[in-house]
mmCIF file of N, CA, C and O in Angstrom:
data_model
loop_
_atom_site.group_PDB
_atom_site.id
_atom_site.type_symbol
_atom_site.label_atom_id
_atom_site.label_comp_id
_atom_site.label_asym_id
_atom_site.label_seq_id
_atom_site.Cartn_x
_atom_site.Cartn_y
_atom_site.Cartn_z
ATOM 1 N N LEU O 1 16.633 55.625 26.605
ATOM 2 C CA LEU O 1 17.308 55.185 27.935
ATOM 3 C C LEU O 1 18.296 56.359 28.258
ATOM 4 O O LEU O 1 19.033 56.826 27.528
ATOM 5 N N THR O 2 17.972 56.900 29.466
ATOM 6 C CA THR O 2 18.883 58.068 30.028
ATOM 7 C C THR O 2 20.034 57.522 30.731
ATOM 8 O O THR O 2 19.946 56.342 31.302
ATOM 9 N N ALA O 3 21.087 57.986 31.081
ATOM 10 C CA ALA O 3 22.201 57.672 31.880
ATOM 11 C C ALA O 3 21.689 57.303 33.253
ATOM 12 O O ALA O 3 22.137 56.318 34.131
ATOM 13 N N ALA O 4 20.672 57.963 33.749
ATOM 14 C CA ALA O 4 20.057 57.978 35.245
ATOM 15 C C ALA O 4 19.390 56.214 35.295
ATOM 16 O O ALA O 4 19.417 55.610 36.171
ATOM 17 N N ASP O 5 18.666 56.245 34.022
ATOM 18 C CA ASP O 5 17.917 54.816 34.036
ATOM 19 C C ASP O 5 19.080 53.723 33.872
ATOM 20 O O ASP O 5 18.698 52.829 34.391
ATOM 21 N N ALA O 6 20.307 53.922 32.986
ATOM 22 C CA ALA O 6 21.126 52.833 32.872
ATOM 23 C C ALA O 6 21.590 52.538 34.116
ATOM 24 O O ALA O 6 22.078 51.317 34.480
ATOM 25 N N SER O 7 21.922 53.462 35.088
ATOM 26 C CA SER O 7 22.580 53.477 36.390
ATOM 27 C C SER O 7 21.689 52.398 37.251
ATOM 28 O O SER O 7 22.144 51.887 38.113
ATOM 29 N N ARG O 8 20.575 52.088 36.918
ATOM 30 C CA ARG O 8 19.615 51.470 37.828
ATOM 31 C C ARG O 8 19.431 50.068 37.266
ATOM 32 O O ARG O 8 18.737 49.275 37.817
ATOM 33 N N VAL O 9 19.774 49.627 36.217
ATOM 34 C CA VAL O 9 19.606 48.495 35.533
ATOM 35 C C VAL O 9 20.718 47.571 36.093
ATOM 36 O O VAL O 9 21.875 47.852 36.344
ATOM 37 N N ILE O 10 20.215 46.261 36.775
ATOM 38 C CA ILE O 10 21.104 45.577 37.623
ATOM 39 C C ILE O 10 21.284 43.990 36.846
ATOM 40 O O ILE O 10 22.098 43.294 37.454
ATOM 41 N N ASN O 11 20.426 43.889 36.007
ATOM 42 C CA ASN O 11 20.279 42.571 35.584
ATOM 43 C C ASN O 11 21.318 42.259 34.314
ATOM 44 O O ASN O 11 21.247 41.147 33.662
ATOM 45 N N PHE O 12 21.892 43.136 33.788
ATOM 46 C CA PHE O 12 22.644 43.299 32.571
ATOM 47 C C PHE O 12 23.716 44.383 32.348
ATOM 48 O O PHE O 12 23.224 45.412 32.935
ATOM 49 N N VAL O 13 24.503 44.403 31.674
ATOM 50 C CA VAL O 13 25.540 45.547 31.380
ATOM 51 C C VAL O 13 24.996 46.426 30.427
ATOM 52 O O VAL O 13 24.784 45.988 29.229
ATOM 53 N N VAL O 14 24.637 47.593 30.620
ATOM 54 C CA VAL O 14 24.269 48.627 29.613
ATOM 55 C C VAL O 14 25.611 49.203 29.182
ATOM 56 O O VAL O 14 26.592 49.655 29.948
ATOM 57 N N PRO O 15 25.748 49.377 27.828
ATOM 58 C CA PRO O 15 27.055 50.098 27.281
ATOM 59 C C PRO O 15 27.082 51.567 27.648
ATOM 60 O O PRO O 15 26.072 52.225 27.909
ATOM 61 N N ALA O 16 28.347 51.805 28.011
ATOM 62 C CA ALA O 16 28.661 53.276 28.328
ATOM 63 C C ALA O 16 27.862 54.289 27.715
ATOM 64 O O ALA O 16 27.336 55.382 28.135
ATOM 65 N N ASP O 17 28.161 54.297 26.088
ATOM 66 C CA ASP O 17 27.327 55.252 25.196
ATOM 67 C C ASP O 17 25.977 54.797 25.157
ATOM 68 O O ASP O 17 25.178 55.799 24.275
ATOM 69 N N LEU O 18 25.099 54.019 25.963
ATOM 70 C CA LEU O 18 23.932 53.714 25.717
ATOM 71 C C LEU O 18 23.251 53.166 24.468
ATOM 72 O O LEU O 18 22.293 53.271 24.172
ATOM 73 N N SER O 19 24.245 52.720 23.433
ATOM 74 C CA SER O 19 23.915 52.265 22.302
ATOM 75 C C SER O 19 23.366 50.837 22.516
ATOM 76 O O SER O 19 23.513 50.103 23.653
ATOM 77 N N SER O 20 22.890 50.228 21.201
ATOM 78 C CA SER O 20 22.288 48.854 21.274
ATOM 79 C C SER O 20 22.707 48.271 20.056
ATOM 80 O O SER O 20 22.703 48.829 18.882
ATOM 81 N N PRO O 21 23.131 46.829 20.151
ATOM 82 C CA PRO O 21 23.626 46.284 18.976
ATOM 83 C C PRO O 21 22.488 45.618 18.268
ATOM 84 O O PRO O 21 22.509 45.239 17.227
ATOM 85 N N LEU O 22 21.224 46.099 18.787
ATOM 86 C CA LEU O 22 19.854 45.446 18.121
ATOM 87 C C LEU O 22 19.530 46.289 16.804
ATOM 88 O O LEU O 22 19.772 47.472 16.928
ATOM 89 N N PRO O 23 19.254 45.855 15.796
ATOM 90 C CA PRO O 23 18.645 46.581 14.566
ATOM 91 C C PRO O 23 17.304 47.179 15.138
ATOM 92 O O PRO O 23 16.416 46.981 16.188
ATOM 93 N N ALA O 24 16.894 48.271 14.386
ATOM 94 C CA ALA O 24 15.634 48.904 14.454
ATOM 95 C C ALA O 24 14.329 47.980 14.271
ATOM 96 O O ALA O 24 14.676 46.861 13.842
ATOM 97 N N PHE O 25 13.255 48.292 14.794
ATOM 98 C CA PHE O 25 12.264 47.374 15.221
ATOM 99 C C PHE O 25 11.590 47.164 13.636
ATOM 100 O O PHE O 25 10.983 46.109 13.318
ATOM 101 N N GLY O 26 11.805 47.802 12.677
ATOM 102 C CA GLY O 26 11.104 47.821 11.376
ATOM 103 C C GLY O 26 11.113 48.999 10.664
ATOM 104 O O GLY O 26 11.618 50.157 10.859
ATOM 105 N N ALA O 27 9.983 49.056 9.711
ATOM 106 C CA ALA O 27 9.942 50.194 8.732
ATOM 107 C C ALA O 27 8.575 50.460 8.684
ATOM 108 O O ALA O 27 7.559 49.666 8.824
ATOM 109 N N VAL O 28 8.236 51.875 8.376
ATOM 110 C CA VAL O 28 7.134 52.405 8.127
ATOM 111 C C VAL O 28 6.910 52.628 6.704
ATOM 112 O O VAL O 28 7.964 53.502 6.144
ATOM 113 N N THR O 29 6.116 52.318 6.105
ATOM 114 C CA THR O 29 5.916 52.238 4.410
ATOM 115 C C THR O 29 4.609 52.910 4.248
ATOM 116 O O THR O 29 3.637 52.897 5.236
ATOM 117 N N GLY O 30 4.591 53.637 3.070
ATOM 118 C CA GLY O 30 3.127 54.245 2.742
ATOM 119 C C GLY O 30 3.027 55.078 1.583
ATOM 120 O O GLY O 30 4.281 55.151 0.912
ATOM 121 N N ARG O 31 2.079 55.720 1.290
ATOM 122 C CA ARG O 31 1.792 56.592 -0.040
ATOM 123 C C ARG O 31 1.323 58.056 0.608
ATOM 124 O O ARG O 31 0.519 57.864 1.201
ATOM 125 N N VAL O 32 1.748 58.984 0.082
ATOM 126 C CA VAL O 32 1.390 60.318 0.179
ATOM 127 C C VAL O 32 0.339 60.871 -0.988
ATOM 128 O O VAL O 32 0.733 60.723 -1.979
ATOM 129 N N PHE O 33 -0.867 61.275 -0.294
ATOM 130 C CA PHE O 33 -1.823 61.937 -1.364
ATOM 131 C C PHE O 33 -2.417 63.112 -1.096
ATOM 132 O O PHE O 33 -2.346 63.415 0.365
ATOM 133 N N ALA O 34 -2.877 64.073 -2.076
ATOM 134 C CA ALA O 34 -3.340 65.136 -1.802
ATOM 135 C C ALA O 34 -4.498 65.290 -2.746
ATOM 136 O O ALA O 34 -4.140 65.097 -3.892
ATOM 137 N N ALA O 35 -5.601 65.706 -2.265
ATOM 138 C CA ALA O 35 -6.911 65.657 -3.115
ATOM 139 C C ALA O 35 -6.902 64.439 -4.203
ATOM 140 O O ALA O 35 -7.287 64.583 -5.193
ATOM 141 N N GLY O 36 -6.480 63.312 -3.666
ATOM 142 C CA GLY O 36 -6.579 62.148 -4.396
ATOM 143 C C GLY O 36 -5.467 61.974 -5.312
ATOM 144 O O GLY O 36 -5.783 60.643 -5.978
ATOM 145 N N LEU O 37 -4.777 62.660 -5.356
ATOM 146 C CA LEU O 37 -3.500 62.356 -6.128
ATOM 147 C C LEU O 37 -2.024 62.170 -5.374
ATOM 148 O O LEU O 37 -2.033 62.727 -4.505
ATOM 149 N N ALA O 38 -1.274 61.308 -6.095
ATOM 150 C CA ALA O 38 0.063 61.002 -5.335
ATOM 151 C C ALA O 38 0.769 62.383 -5.293
ATOM 152 O O ALA O 38 0.714 63.155 -6.169
ATOM 153 N N LEU O 39 1.485 62.425 -4.082
ATOM 154 C CA LEU O 39 2.287 63.750 -4.042
ATOM 155 C C LEU O 39 3.660 63.454 -4.071
ATOM 156 O O LEU O 39 4.361 63.041 -3.107
ATOM 157 N N PRO O 40 4.333 63.380 -5.220
ATOM 158 C CA PRO O 40 5.910 63.096 -5.333
ATOM 159 C C PRO O 40 6.769 63.995 -4.537
ATOM 160 O O PRO O 40 6.393 65.323 -4.475
ATOM 161 N N GLY O 41 7.713 63.473 -4.050
ATOM 162 C CA GLY O 41 8.652 64.485 -3.269
ATOM 163 C C GLY O 41 8.181 65.167 -1.964
ATOM 164 O O GLY O 41 8.941 65.809 -1.165
ATOM 165 N N ALA O 42 7.029 64.748 -1.358
ATOM 166 C CA ALA O 42 6.457 65.158 -0.049
ATOM 167 C C ALA O 42 7.384 64.759 1.165
ATOM 168 O O ALA O 42 7.844 63.561 1.063
ATOM 169 N N GLN O 43 7.589 65.435 2.038
ATOM 170 C CA GLN O 43 8.561 65.146 3.229
ATOM 171 C C GLN O 43 7.491 64.569 4.144
ATOM 172 O O GLN O 43 6.576 65.017 4.330
ATOM 173 N N VAL O 44 8.045 63.470 4.512
ATOM 174 C CA VAL O 44 7.228 62.729 5.671
ATOM 175 C C VAL O 44 7.999 62.551 6.954
ATOM 176 O O VAL O 44 9.342 62.382 6.901
ATOM 177 N N THR O 45 7.422 62.900 8.111
ATOM 178 C CA THR O 45 8.040 62.820 9.393
ATOM 179 C C THR O 45 7.245 61.803 10.116
ATOM 180 O O THR O 45 6.168 61.673 10.239
ATOM 181 N N VAL O 46 8.240 60.433 10.734
ATOM 182 C CA VAL O 46 7.700 59.647 11.418
ATOM 183 C C VAL O 46 8.237 59.840 12.802
ATOM 184 O O VAL O 46 9.510 59.841 13.028
ATOM 185 N N THR O 47 7.614 59.861 13.657
ATOM 186 C CA THR O 47 7.808 59.822 15.092
ATOM 187 C C THR O 47 6.922 59.011 15.941
ATOM 188 O O THR O 47 5.899 58.789 15.574
ATOM 189 N N GLY O 48 7.425 58.524 17.058
ATOM 190 C CA GLY O 48 6.915 57.707 18.035
ATOM 191 C C GLY O 48 6.699 58.195 19.341
ATOM 192 O O GLY O 48 7.599 59.162 19.801
ATOM 193 N N SER O 49 5.656 57.858 20.298
ATOM 194 C CA SER O 49 5.553 58.363 21.472
ATOM 195 C C SER O 49 6.143 57.590 22.443
ATOM 196 O O SER O 49 6.620 58.175 23.784
ATOM 197 N N ALA O 50 6.894 56.534 22.199
ATOM 198 C CA ALA O 50 7.622 55.929 23.189
ATOM 199 C C ALA O 50 9.109 56.029 22.848
ATOM 200 O O ALA O 50 9.417 55.683 21.586
ATOM 201 N N PRO O 51 10.164 56.047 23.786
ATOM 202 C CA PRO O 51 11.248 56.129 23.573
ATOM 203 C C PRO O 51 11.914 55.301 22.947
ATOM 204 O O PRO O 51 13.037 55.202 22.217
ATOM 205 N N VAL O 52 11.558 53.912 23.203
ATOM 206 C CA VAL O 52 12.017 52.706 22.443
ATOM 207 C C VAL O 52 12.059 52.769 20.859
ATOM 208 O O VAL O 52 12.673 52.026 20.262
ATOM 209 N N PHE O 53 11.327 53.566 20.320
ATOM 210 C CA PHE O 53 11.188 53.759 18.817
ATOM 211 C C PHE O 53 12.166 54.642 18.098
ATOM 212 O O PHE O 53 12.284 54.586 16.836
ATOM 213 N N GLY O 54 12.982 55.226 19.052
ATOM 214 C CA GLY O 54 14.214 55.939 18.332
ATOM 215 C C GLY O 54 13.808 57.361 17.980
ATOM 216 O O GLY O 54 12.713 58.031 18.240
ATOM 217 N N PRO O 55 14.702 57.910 17.374
ATOM 218 C CA PRO O 55 14.368 59.319 16.881
ATOM 219 C C PRO O 55 13.375 59.737 15.815
ATOM 220 O O PRO O 55 12.964 58.563 15.172
ATOM 221 N N THR O 56 12.956 60.995 15.568
ATOM 222 C CA THR O 56 12.278 61.214 14.560
ATOM 223 C C THR O 56 13.057 60.962 13.283
ATOM 224 O O THR O 56 14.066 61.490 13.110
ATOM 225 N N VAL O 57 12.134 60.352 12.340
ATOM 226 C CA VAL O 57 13.124 60.128 10.999
ATOM 227 C C VAL O 57 12.036 60.980 10.058
ATOM 228 O O VAL O 57 10.740 61.059 10.090
ATOM 229 N N ARG O 58 12.879 61.770 9.188
ATOM 230 C CA ARG O 58 12.380 62.319 7.930
ATOM 231 C C ARG O 58 12.912 61.788 6.692
ATOM 232 O O ARG O 58 14.075 61.656 6.469
ATOM 233 N N VAL O 59 12.041 61.368 5.776
ATOM 234 C CA VAL O 59 12.237 60.883 4.597
ATOM 235 C C VAL O 59 11.224 61.762 3.504
ATOM 236 O O VAL O 59 10.235 62.266 3.728
ATOM 237 N N ASN O 60 11.695 61.499 1.920
ATOM 238 C CA ASN O 60 10.904 62.083 1.251
ATOM 239 C C ASN O 60 10.312 61.276 0.248
ATOM 240 O O ASN O 60 10.892 59.939 0.051
ATOM 241 N N ALA O 61 9.019 61.220 -0.230
ATOM 242 C CA ALA O 61 8.322 60.276 -0.974
ATOM 243 C C ALA O 61 8.825 60.471 -2.515
ATOM 244 O O ALA O 61 9.533 61.455 -2.826
ATOM 245 N N ASP O 62 8.950 59.276 -3.090
ATOM 246 C CA ASP O 62 9.261 59.010 -4.365
ATOM 247 C C ASP O 62 8.413 59.621 -5.522
ATOM 248 O O ASP O 62 7.515 60.244 -5.001
ATOM 249 N N ALA O 63 8.553 59.540 -6.818
ATOM 250 C CA ALA O 63 7.814 60.143 -7.870
ATOM 251 C C ALA O 63 6.290 59.521 -7.727
ATOM 252 O O ALA O 63 5.505 60.083 -8.145
ATOM 253 N N ALA O 64 6.074 58.410 -7.003
ATOM 254 C CA ALA O 64 4.917 57.791 -6.860
ATOM 255 C C ALA O 64 4.153 58.215 -5.714
ATOM 256 O O ALA O 64 2.924 57.648 -5.337
ATOM 257 N N GLY O 65 4.856 58.989 -4.791
ATOM 258 C CA GLY O 65 4.235 59.404 -3.539
ATOM 259 C C GLY O 65 4.461 58.296 -2.492
ATOM 260 O O GLY O 65 4.126 58.298 -1.225
ATOM 261 N N ALA O 66 5.278 57.260 -2.776
ATOM 262 C CA ALA O 66 5.734 56.260 -2.048
ATOM 263 C C ALA O 66 6.954 56.593 -1.121
ATOM 264 O O ALA O 66 7.778 57.270 -1.586
ATOM 265 N N PHE O 67 6.887 56.135 0.261
ATOM 266 C CA PHE O 67 7.911 56.226 1.103
ATOM 267 C C PHE O 67 8.196 55.194 2.089
ATOM 268 O O PHE O 67 7.145 54.209 2.285
ATOM 269 N N THR O 68 9.481 55.023 2.453
ATOM 270 C CA THR O 68 9.839 53.879 3.586
ATOM 271 C C THR O 68 10.809 54.870 4.511
ATOM 272 O O THR O 68 11.610 55.317 4.249
ATOM 273 N N ALA O 69 10.262 54.589 5.759
ATOM 274 C CA ALA O 69 11.142 55.242 6.903
ATOM 275 C C ALA O 69 11.501 54.236 8.015
ATOM 276 O O ALA O 69 10.564 53.320 8.308
#
């Protein structure tokens, strides 16, 4: 939400800092594989195309190639 968008909202009060008291929608979980083998420590980037999903998140896979973002 941009400041311009917030200024057009008329049915409720938008916080001045554009923050939200609501928690994130959820988490993305998975495993990273390369050539059929788990890839420990792989950097995973999760991004959405809609602004409502928040910023890009980067996490590292664990020793089994698993991640949660």
